PDB file of C-alpha atoms in Angstrom:
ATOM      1  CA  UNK E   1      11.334  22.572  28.267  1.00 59.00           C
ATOM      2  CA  UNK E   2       8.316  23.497  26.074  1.00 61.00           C
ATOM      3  CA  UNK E   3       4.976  22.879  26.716  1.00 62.00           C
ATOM      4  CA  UNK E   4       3.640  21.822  23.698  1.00 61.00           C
ATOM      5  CA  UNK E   5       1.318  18.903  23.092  1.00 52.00           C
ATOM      6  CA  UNK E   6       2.110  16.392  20.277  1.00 47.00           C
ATOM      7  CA  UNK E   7      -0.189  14.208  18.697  1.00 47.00           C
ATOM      8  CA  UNK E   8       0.404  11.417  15.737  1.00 49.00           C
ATOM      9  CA  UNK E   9      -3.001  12.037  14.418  1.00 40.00           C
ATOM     10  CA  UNK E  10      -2.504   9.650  11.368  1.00 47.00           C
ATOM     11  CA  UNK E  11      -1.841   7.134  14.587  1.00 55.00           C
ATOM     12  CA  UNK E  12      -4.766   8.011  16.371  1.00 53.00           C
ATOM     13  CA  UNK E  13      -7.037   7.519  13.218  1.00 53.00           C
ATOM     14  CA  UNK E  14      -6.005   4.542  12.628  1.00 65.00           C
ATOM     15  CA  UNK E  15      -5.973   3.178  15.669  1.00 71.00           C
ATOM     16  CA  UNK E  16      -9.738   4.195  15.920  1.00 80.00           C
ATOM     17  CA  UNK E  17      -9.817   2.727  12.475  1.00 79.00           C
ATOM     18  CA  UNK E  18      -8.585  -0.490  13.966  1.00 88.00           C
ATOM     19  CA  UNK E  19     -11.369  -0.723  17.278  1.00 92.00           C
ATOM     20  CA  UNK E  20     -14.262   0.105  14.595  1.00 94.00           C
ATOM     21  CA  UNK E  21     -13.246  -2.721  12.126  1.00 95.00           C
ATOM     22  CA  UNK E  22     -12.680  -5.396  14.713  1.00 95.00           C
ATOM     23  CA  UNK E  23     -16.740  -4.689  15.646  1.00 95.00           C
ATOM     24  CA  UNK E  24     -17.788  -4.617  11.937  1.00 96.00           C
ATOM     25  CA  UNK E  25     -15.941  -7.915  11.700  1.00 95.00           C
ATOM     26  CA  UNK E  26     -17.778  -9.357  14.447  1.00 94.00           C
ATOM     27  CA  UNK E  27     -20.866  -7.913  13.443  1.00 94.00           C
ATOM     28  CA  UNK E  28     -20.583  -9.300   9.588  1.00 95.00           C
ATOM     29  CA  UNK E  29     -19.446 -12.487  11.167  1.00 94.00           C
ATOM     30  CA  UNK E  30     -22.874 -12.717  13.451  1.00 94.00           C
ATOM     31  CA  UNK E  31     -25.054 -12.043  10.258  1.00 94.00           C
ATOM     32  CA  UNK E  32     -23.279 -14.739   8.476  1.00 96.00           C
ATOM     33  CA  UNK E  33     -21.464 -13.106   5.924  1.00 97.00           C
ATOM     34  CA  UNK E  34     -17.726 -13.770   4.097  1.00 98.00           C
ATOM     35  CA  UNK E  35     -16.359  -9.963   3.833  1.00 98.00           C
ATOM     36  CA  UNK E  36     -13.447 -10.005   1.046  1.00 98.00           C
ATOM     37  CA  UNK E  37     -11.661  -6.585   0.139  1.00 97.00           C
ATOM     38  CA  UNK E  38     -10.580  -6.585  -2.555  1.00 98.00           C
ATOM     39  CA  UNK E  39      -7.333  -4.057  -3.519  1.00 97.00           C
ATOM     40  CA  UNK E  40      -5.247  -3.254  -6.522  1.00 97.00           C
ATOM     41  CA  UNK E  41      -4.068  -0.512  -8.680  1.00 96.00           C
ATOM     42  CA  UNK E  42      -6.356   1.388 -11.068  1.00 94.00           C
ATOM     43  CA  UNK E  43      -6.150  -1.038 -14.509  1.00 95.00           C
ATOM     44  CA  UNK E  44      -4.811  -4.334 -12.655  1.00 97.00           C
ATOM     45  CA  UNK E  45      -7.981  -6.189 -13.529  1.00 97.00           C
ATOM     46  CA  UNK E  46     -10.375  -5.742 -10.561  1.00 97.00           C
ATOM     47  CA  UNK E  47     -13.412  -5.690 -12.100  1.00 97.00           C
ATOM     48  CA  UNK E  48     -12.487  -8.376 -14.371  1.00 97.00           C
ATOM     49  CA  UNK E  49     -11.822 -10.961 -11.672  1.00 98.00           C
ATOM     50  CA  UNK E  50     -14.684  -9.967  -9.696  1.00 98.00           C
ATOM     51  CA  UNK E  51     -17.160 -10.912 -13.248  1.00 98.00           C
ATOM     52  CA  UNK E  52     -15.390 -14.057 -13.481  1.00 98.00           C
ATOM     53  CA  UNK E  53     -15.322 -15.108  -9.882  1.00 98.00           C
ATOM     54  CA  UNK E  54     -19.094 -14.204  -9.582  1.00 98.00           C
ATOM     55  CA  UNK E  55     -20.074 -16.236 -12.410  1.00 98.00           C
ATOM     56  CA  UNK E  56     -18.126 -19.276 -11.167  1.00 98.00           C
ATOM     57  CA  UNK E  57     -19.697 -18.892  -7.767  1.00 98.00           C
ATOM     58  CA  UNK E  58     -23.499 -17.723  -8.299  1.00 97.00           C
ATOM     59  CA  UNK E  59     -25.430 -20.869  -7.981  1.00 97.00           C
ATOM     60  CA  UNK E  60     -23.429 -21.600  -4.914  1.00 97.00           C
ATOM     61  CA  UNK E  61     -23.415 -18.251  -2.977  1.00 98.00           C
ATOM     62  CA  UNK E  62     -25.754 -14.907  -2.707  1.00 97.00           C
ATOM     63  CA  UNK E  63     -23.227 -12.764  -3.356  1.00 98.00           C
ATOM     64  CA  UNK E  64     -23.054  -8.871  -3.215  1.00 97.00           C
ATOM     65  CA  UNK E  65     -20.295  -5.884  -4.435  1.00 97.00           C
ATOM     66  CA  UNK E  66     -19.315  -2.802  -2.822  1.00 95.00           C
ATOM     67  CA  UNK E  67     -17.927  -1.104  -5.781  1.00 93.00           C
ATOM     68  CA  UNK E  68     -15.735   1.988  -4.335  1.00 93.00           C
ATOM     69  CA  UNK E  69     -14.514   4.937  -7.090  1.00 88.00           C
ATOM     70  CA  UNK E  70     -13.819   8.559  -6.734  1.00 81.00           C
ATOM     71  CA  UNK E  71     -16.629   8.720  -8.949  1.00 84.00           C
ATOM     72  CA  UNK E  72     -18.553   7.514 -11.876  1.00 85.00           C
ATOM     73  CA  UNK E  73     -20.839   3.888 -11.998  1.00 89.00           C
ATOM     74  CA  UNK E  74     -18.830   2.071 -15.027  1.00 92.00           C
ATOM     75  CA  UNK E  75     -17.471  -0.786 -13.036  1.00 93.00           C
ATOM     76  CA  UNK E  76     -21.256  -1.120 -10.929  1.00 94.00           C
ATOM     77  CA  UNK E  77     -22.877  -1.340 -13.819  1.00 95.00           C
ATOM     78  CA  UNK E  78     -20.632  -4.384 -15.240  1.00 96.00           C
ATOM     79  CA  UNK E  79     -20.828  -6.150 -11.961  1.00 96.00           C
ATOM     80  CA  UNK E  80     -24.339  -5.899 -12.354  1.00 96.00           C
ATOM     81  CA  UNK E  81     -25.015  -7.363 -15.681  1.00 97.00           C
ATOM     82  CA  UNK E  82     -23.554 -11.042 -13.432  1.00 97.00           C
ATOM     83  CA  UNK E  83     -26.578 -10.957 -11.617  1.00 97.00           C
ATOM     84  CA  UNK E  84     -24.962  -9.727  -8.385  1.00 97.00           C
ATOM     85  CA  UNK E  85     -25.981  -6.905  -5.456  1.00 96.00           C
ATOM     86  CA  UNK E  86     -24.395  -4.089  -6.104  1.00 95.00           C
ATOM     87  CA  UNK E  87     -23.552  -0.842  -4.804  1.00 95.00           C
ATOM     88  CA  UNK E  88     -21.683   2.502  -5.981  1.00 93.00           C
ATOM     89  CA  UNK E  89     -19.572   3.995  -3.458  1.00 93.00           C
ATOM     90  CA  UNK E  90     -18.428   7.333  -4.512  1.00 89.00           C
ATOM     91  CA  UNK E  91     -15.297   8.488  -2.164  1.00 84.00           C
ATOM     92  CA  UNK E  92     -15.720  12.143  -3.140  1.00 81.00           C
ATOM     93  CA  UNK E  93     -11.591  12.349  -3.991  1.00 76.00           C
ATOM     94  CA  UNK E  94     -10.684   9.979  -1.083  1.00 79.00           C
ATOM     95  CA  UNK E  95      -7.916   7.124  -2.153  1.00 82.00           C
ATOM     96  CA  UNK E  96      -9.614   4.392   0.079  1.00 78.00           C
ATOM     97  CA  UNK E  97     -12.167   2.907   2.123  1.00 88.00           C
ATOM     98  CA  UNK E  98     -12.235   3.207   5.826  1.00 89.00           C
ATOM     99  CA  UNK E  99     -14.377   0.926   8.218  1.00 92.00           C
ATOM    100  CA  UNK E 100     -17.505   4.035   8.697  1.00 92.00           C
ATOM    101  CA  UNK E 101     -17.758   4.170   5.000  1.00 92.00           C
ATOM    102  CA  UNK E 102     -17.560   0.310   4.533  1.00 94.00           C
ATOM    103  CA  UNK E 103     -20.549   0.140   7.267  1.00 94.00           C
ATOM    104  CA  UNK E 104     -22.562   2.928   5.299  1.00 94.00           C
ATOM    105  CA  UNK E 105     -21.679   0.920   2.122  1.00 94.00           C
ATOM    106  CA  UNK E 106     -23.008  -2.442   3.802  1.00 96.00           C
ATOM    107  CA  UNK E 107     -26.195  -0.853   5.255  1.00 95.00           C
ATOM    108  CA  UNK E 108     -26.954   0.635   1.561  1.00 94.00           C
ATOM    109  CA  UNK E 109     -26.088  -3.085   0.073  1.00 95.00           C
ATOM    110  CA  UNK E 110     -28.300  -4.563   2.805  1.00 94.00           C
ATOM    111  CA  UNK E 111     -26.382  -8.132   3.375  1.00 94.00           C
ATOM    112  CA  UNK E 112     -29.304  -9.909   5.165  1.00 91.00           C
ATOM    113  CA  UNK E 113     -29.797 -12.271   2.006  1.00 94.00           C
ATOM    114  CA  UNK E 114     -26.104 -12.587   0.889  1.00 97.00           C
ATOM    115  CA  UNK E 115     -23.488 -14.894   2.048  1.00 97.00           C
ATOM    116  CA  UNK E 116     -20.250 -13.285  -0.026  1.00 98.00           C
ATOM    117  CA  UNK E 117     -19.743  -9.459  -0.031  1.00 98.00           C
ATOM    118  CA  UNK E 118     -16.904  -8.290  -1.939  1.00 98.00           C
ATOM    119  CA  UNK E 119     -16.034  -4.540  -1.585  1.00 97.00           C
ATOM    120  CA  UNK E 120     -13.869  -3.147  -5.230  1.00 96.00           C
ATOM    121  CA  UNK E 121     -11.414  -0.647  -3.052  1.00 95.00           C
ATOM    122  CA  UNK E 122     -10.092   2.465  -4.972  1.00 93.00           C
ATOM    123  CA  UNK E 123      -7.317   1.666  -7.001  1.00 93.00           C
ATOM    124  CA  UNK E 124      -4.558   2.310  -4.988  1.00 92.00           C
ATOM    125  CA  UNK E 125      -1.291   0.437  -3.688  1.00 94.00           C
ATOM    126  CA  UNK E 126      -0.843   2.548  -0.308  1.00 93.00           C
ATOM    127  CA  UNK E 127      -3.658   3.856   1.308  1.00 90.00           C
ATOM    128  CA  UNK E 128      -5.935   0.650   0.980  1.00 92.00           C
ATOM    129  CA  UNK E 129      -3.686  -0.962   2.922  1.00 94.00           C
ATOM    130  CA  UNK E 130      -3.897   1.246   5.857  1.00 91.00           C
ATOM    131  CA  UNK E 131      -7.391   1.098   7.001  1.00 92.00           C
ATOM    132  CA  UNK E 132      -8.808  -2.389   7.854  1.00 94.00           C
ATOM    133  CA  UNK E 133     -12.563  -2.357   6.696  1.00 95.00           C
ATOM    134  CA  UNK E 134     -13.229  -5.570   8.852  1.00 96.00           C
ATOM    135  CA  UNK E 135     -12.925  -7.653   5.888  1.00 97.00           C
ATOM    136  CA  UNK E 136     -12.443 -11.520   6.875  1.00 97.00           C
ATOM    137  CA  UNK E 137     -10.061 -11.879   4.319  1.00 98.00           C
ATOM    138  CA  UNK E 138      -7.533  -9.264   2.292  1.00 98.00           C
ATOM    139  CA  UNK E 139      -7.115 -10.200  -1.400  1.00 98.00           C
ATOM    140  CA  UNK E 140      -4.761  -8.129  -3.536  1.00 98.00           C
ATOM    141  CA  UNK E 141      -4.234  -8.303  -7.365  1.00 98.00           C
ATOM    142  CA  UNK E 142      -1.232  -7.406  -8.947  1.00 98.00           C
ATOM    143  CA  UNK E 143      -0.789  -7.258 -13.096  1.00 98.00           C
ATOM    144  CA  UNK E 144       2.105  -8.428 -14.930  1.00 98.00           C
ATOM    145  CA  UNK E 145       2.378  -5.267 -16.745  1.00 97.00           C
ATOM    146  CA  UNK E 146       2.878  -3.851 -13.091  1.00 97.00           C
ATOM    147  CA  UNK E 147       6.395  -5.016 -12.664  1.00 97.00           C
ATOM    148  CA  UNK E 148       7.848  -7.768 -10.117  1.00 97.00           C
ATOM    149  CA  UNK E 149       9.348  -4.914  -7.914  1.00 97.00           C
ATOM    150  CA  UNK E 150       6.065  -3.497  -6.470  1.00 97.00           C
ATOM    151  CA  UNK E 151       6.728  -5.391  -3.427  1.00 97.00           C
ATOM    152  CA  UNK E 152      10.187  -3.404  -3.043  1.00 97.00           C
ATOM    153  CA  UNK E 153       7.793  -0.174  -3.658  1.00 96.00           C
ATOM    154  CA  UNK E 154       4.756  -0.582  -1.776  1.00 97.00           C
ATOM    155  CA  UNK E 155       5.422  -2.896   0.635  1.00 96.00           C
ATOM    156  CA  UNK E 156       2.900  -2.609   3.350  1.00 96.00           C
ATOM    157  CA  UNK E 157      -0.001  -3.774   1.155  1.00 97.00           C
ATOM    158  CA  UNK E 158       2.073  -6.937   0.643  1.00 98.00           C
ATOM    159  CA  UNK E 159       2.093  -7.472   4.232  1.00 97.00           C
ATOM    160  CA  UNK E 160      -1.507  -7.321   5.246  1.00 97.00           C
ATOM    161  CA  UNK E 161      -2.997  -9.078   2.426  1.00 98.00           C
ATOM    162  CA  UNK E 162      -3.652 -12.827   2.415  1.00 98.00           C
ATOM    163  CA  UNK E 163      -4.084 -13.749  -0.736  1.00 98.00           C
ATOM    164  CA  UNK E 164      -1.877 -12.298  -3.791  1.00 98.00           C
ATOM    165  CA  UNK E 165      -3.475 -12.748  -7.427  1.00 98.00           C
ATOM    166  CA  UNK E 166      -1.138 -12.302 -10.179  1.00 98.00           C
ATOM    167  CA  UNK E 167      -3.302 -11.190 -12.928  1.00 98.00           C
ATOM    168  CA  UNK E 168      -2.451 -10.963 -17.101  1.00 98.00           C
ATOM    169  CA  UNK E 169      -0.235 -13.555 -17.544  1.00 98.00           C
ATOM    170  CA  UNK E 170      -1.449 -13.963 -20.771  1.00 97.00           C
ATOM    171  CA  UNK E 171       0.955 -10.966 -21.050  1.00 96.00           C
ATOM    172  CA  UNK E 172       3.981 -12.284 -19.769  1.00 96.00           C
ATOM    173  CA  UNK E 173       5.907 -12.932 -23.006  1.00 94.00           C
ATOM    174  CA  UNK E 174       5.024  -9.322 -23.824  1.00 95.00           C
ATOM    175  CA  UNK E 175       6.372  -8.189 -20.619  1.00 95.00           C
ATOM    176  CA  UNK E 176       9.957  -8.285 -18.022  1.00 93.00           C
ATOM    177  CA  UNK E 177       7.911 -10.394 -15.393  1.00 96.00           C
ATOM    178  CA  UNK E 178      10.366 -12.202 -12.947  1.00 96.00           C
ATOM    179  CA  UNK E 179       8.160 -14.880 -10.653  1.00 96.00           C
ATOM    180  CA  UNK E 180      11.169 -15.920  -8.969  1.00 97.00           C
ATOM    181  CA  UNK E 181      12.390 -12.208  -8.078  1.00 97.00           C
ATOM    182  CA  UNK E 182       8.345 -11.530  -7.039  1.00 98.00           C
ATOM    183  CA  UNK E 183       8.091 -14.651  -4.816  1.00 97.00           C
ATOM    184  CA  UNK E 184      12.123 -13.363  -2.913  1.00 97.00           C
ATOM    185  CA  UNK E 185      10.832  -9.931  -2.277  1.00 97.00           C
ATOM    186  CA  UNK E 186       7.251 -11.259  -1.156  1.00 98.00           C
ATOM    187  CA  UNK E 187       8.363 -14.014   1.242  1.00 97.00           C
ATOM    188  CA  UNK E 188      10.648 -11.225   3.052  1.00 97.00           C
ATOM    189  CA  UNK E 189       7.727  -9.485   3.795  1.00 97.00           C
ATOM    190  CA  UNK E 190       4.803 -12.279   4.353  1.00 97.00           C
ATOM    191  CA  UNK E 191       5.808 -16.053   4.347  1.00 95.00           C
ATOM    192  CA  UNK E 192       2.516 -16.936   4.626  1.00 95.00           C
ATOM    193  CA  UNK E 193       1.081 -15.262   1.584  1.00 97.00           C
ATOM    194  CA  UNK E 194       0.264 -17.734  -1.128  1.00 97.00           C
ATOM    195  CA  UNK E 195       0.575 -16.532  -4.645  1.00 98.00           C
ATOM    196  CA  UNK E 196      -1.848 -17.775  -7.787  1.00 98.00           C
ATOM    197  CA  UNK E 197      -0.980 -16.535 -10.858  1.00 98.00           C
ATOM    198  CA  UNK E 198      -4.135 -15.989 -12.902  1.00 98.00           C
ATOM    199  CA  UNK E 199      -5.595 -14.554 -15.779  1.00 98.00           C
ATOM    200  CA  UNK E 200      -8.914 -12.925 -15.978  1.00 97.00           C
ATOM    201  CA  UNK E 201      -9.620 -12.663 -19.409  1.00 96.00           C
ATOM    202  CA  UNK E 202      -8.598 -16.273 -20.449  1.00 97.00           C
ATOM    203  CA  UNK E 203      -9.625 -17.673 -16.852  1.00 98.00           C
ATOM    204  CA  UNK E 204      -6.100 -19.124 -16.541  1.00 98.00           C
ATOM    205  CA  UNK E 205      -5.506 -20.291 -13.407  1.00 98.00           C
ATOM    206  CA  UNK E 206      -8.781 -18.975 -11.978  1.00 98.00           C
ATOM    207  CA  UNK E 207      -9.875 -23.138 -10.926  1.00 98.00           C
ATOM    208  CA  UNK E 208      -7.159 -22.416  -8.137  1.00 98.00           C
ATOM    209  CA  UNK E 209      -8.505 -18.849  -7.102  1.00 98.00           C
ATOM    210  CA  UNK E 210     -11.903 -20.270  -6.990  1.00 98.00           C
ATOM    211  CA  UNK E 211     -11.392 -23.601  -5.153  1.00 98.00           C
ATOM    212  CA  UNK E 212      -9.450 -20.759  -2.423  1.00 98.00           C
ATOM    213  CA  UNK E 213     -12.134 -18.819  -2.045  1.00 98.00           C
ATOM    214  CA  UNK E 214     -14.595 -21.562  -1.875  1.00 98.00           C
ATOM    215  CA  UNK E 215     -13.307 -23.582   0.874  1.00 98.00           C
ATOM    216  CA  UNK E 216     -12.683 -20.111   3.104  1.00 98.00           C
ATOM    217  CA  UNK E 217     -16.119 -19.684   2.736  1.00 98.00           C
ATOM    218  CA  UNK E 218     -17.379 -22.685   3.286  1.00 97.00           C
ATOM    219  CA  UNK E 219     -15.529 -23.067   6.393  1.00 96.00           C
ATOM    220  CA  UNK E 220     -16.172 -19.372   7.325  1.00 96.00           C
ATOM    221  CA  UNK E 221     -19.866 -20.320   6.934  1.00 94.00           C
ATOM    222  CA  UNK E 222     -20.122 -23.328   8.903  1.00 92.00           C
ATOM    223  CA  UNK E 223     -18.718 -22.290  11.526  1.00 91.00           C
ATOM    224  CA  UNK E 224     -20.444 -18.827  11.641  1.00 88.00           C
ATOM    225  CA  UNK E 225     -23.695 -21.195  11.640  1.00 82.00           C
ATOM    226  CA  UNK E 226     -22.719 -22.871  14.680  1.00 79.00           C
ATOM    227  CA  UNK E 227     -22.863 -19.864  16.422  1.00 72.00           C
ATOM    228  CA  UNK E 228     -26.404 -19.813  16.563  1.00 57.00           C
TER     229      UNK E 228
END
């Protein structure tokens, strides 16, 4: 019989991964913040949600971004024109966030005067999904010009998220977009994730994204202030 040790160490990490986040949850949670992360492929219309969800919810909440990129500070510098906190996260080639770099990100955003954080993960259908960053809540976008089947494809990211925004359909006549096929494939993976078709440049659909978000963090808010 041979001797040799074996070790899963993509387990290990994220199991690690896993114990870190579930502090940095509890930690966000004590200084009263709403953590969303925020995940989608490159082009889906990240950026372009986050502008329009800032805007609808500014006077309401202190908010703050975590904008994460391989490089460059494009989409930073249009969050910041909103108004909002906001922080570059360069990855240095990495395809996602993990919970140490979400903490480093949080320290450098300083959340003491902010009540909605949002961190802009790298574009990316698989590795995102991996690593919990001790968000409260998982939000995923997915474009029309995408393709229905991405659930078929990638399905893991379909299973941890908790909200799915269906971005572009202003494109829909353009493109082969089956809802009905979407909504099969997602409710064999997740029956409890709710779907809102939306579009961020006309702001279709975005009263329903908004009123979502609003009441989690309302909720998440009260609660976290009864706490004291």
């Amino acid at each position: 019989m041979s001797s040799i040790k074996v070790m899963d160490v993509k387990a290990e990490i994220i199991s690690d991964n896993d114990k870190e986040a579930a502090a940095l949850r509890e930690e966000v949670r004590k200084n009263k913040v709403f953590f969303v992360n925020l995940m989608a492929s490159p082009g889906a219309g990240k950026t372009t949600t986050l502008v329009r969800t800032i805007n609808a919810l500014k006077r309401k909440y202190r908010i703050g971004v975590m904008e994460a990129d391989v490089d460059s500070l494009v989409d930073a510098k249009t969050i910041e024109e909103t108004g909002a906190k906001v922080v570059q996260l360069h990855t240095g080639g990495a395809c996602h966030m993990d919970v140490a770099m979400t903490k480093s990100g949080l320290d450098l955003l300083d959340c003491k005067d902010l009540d909605l954080v949002f961190l802009e993960n790298v574009g990316n259908l698989v590795c995102p999904a991996e690593f919990d960053v001790g968000a409260n809540k998982r939000v995923m976008i997915l474009s029309v010009p995408e393709g229905d089947d991405k659930a078929l494809k990638y399905p893991l990211m379909f299973e941890v998220s908790d909200l799915l925004l269906v971005n572009k359909i202003d494109c829909l006549e353009v493109f082969d977009f089956n809802f009905d096929a979407l909504k099969e494939n997602v409710s064999k993976l997740n029956k409890n994730l709710e779907i809102i078709p939306v579009s961020s440049l006309t702001g279709e659909g975005f009263d329903k994204w908004i009123d979502w978000l609003d009441k989690e963090v309302d909720s998440f808010l009260k609660d976290a202030r009864k706490d004291r």
